[in-house]
Amino acid sequence: MAKRIEAHGVTSYYGSFKAIDSVSMTIEPKSVTALIGPSGCGKSTFLRSINRMHEVLPNARIEGQLLIDGQNIYDRDVDVTAVRRMIGMVFQRPNPFPTMSIFDNVVAGLRLNGVRKKSVLEEIAEKALRSANLWNEVKDRLGRPGAGLSGGQQQRLCIARAIAVEPQVVLMDEPCSALDPISTLAIEDLITELKNQYTIVIVTHNMQQAARVSDRTGFFSIEKTGDPGRLIEYDDTAKIFTNPSVKKTEDYITGRFG
Amino acid sequence: MLFRGTATFAGSMVLIIIAAIAVFLVVKAIPAFQDDTENFFTFKEWFTDGDTPRFGIAATAFGTVLTAALALLIAVPVALGIALCLSHYAHRRVATTLSFIIDLLAAVPSVVFGLWGRDYFYEPVTNLSKWLHDTVGWLPIFGSEGPYGKSVLLGSIVLAIMILPIVTSLSREVFLQTPRENQEAALALGSTKWEMIRTAVIPYGKAGIIASVMLGLGRALGETIALALTLGSVFAINWDFLGPGGITIASNIANRFGEADEFGRSALIASGLVLFAITLVVNMAARAIVYRRREFVGSA
């Protein structure tokens, strides 16, 4: 059920501003790929291009091809909601629906898909919460508001919500940047477990995190403010962090800029 | 310290004013309660002259609640639809212009609405009434044989148009406040725009929507002139929407206060006291609804 992602010359715009220029990369199924780079380098923009969330913003558009198992998700006859159902997303700030209980948050995606049967919802909710390592903490208070959990728990709730619909791919946009170290560790462990089932792409500002959780790493950068972001180097994580082929990558990971 | 003092003063002023209004109403109403020869709460008609005054609040209170409820029924779905259109569908420039016009509409005096509504809607409402009677006349609410025109339906439609701008304008603000993260969360789960609105926008704004509807209801309950101009002034309790009829507490006060003697005024103030109580109860009910869901509330 995990799928391969191939980007061919993906170029994204916000109005007339070119945010990323011609990004091409192949992401293998059941792997963790980290996207790193300085602020404004377009790594989040690229991530949001993978599930067509980029185009939600006003005047945003995209060129190039993005194939999920060979199917270009930007084809005219592709249903954008189907793409997003296939590709789950976890955001920078935990964003459980504030009006919903823990249970309702987890099954929100299922309900959108038309699943109504209570027993099915309960079964999947438990499975998703267990996968997100949250079940033991919340099993006695599933009816309580999701917004009442701690930040780290909220983020795991959002992961449970994303995987409850059994997506092919899970995108994470700096999922730990708003969390304390212990919650961060919990999420990182979770990512390693989820890798067995899903293709995971994670944007992170934390290079140790990229080194810890990912199999492959893509380094994005910009020449100067206002220039589009480019994929500078994309390789096995071990190679990127020990022996990068591009000077700029080395400068970044050794902390010389960014 | 200074701020605290000012805030406490302002807060207590509100309570003092409300208490003062209540005391005024009660004191002025006492003679009417004492000398009424009928039960004030169940008697329908209103005769305050002569030695044996017979008057009661029943018909006017019923009319007040009925017209306001019907007006809400007409106005709220339309208002929420417009508000959602403006907040989530329309192009930003169009939305800004339209919102401005709607806010202007909220500032139109009610007497203008009343006069305009009476002239402009009299014909259409007469025709609509005939049609409703012909098609679904077996329903008691549409059972009237006429004459059509000045009726609960006409009054409620005019009232609905009057409260439309305020409900629209407030709920639009509420919808616009939905956090971007929540909307994106819903979209990323693969919802269509409408599903996203149902999952993220409307639940988040529920408290705000209730508040805006309550403000609309408050205006509808207290509306005077527009209803005095469009209702038929019939003191009866019936569920007839089409025939000549309908009277509200406020329009009854407006119709009679000028010519009433001392005692008549006391009786009208007594009816005002009931109106005051109704609006108070409605507002408290709204508060209770909002409060009950406070843990789940986005904006409140």
XYZ file of C-alpha atoms in Angstrom, chain A residues 40 56 59 61 69 75 84 108 142 150 173-174 211 250:
14
model
C 12.422 29.932 2.636
C -5.134 25.842 -1.696
C -2.882 32.381 -6.789
C 0.026 27.143 -9.182
C 2.969 4.952 -8.696
C -3.545 15.262 -14.619
C -5.444 13.938 -0.617
C -12.970 12.624 10.854
C -12.079 9.383 23.967
C -0.737 18.252 25.529
C 5.718 19.414 7.718
C 8.103 20.083 10.612
C 19.928 12.044 10.529
C 28.527 20.411 3.489
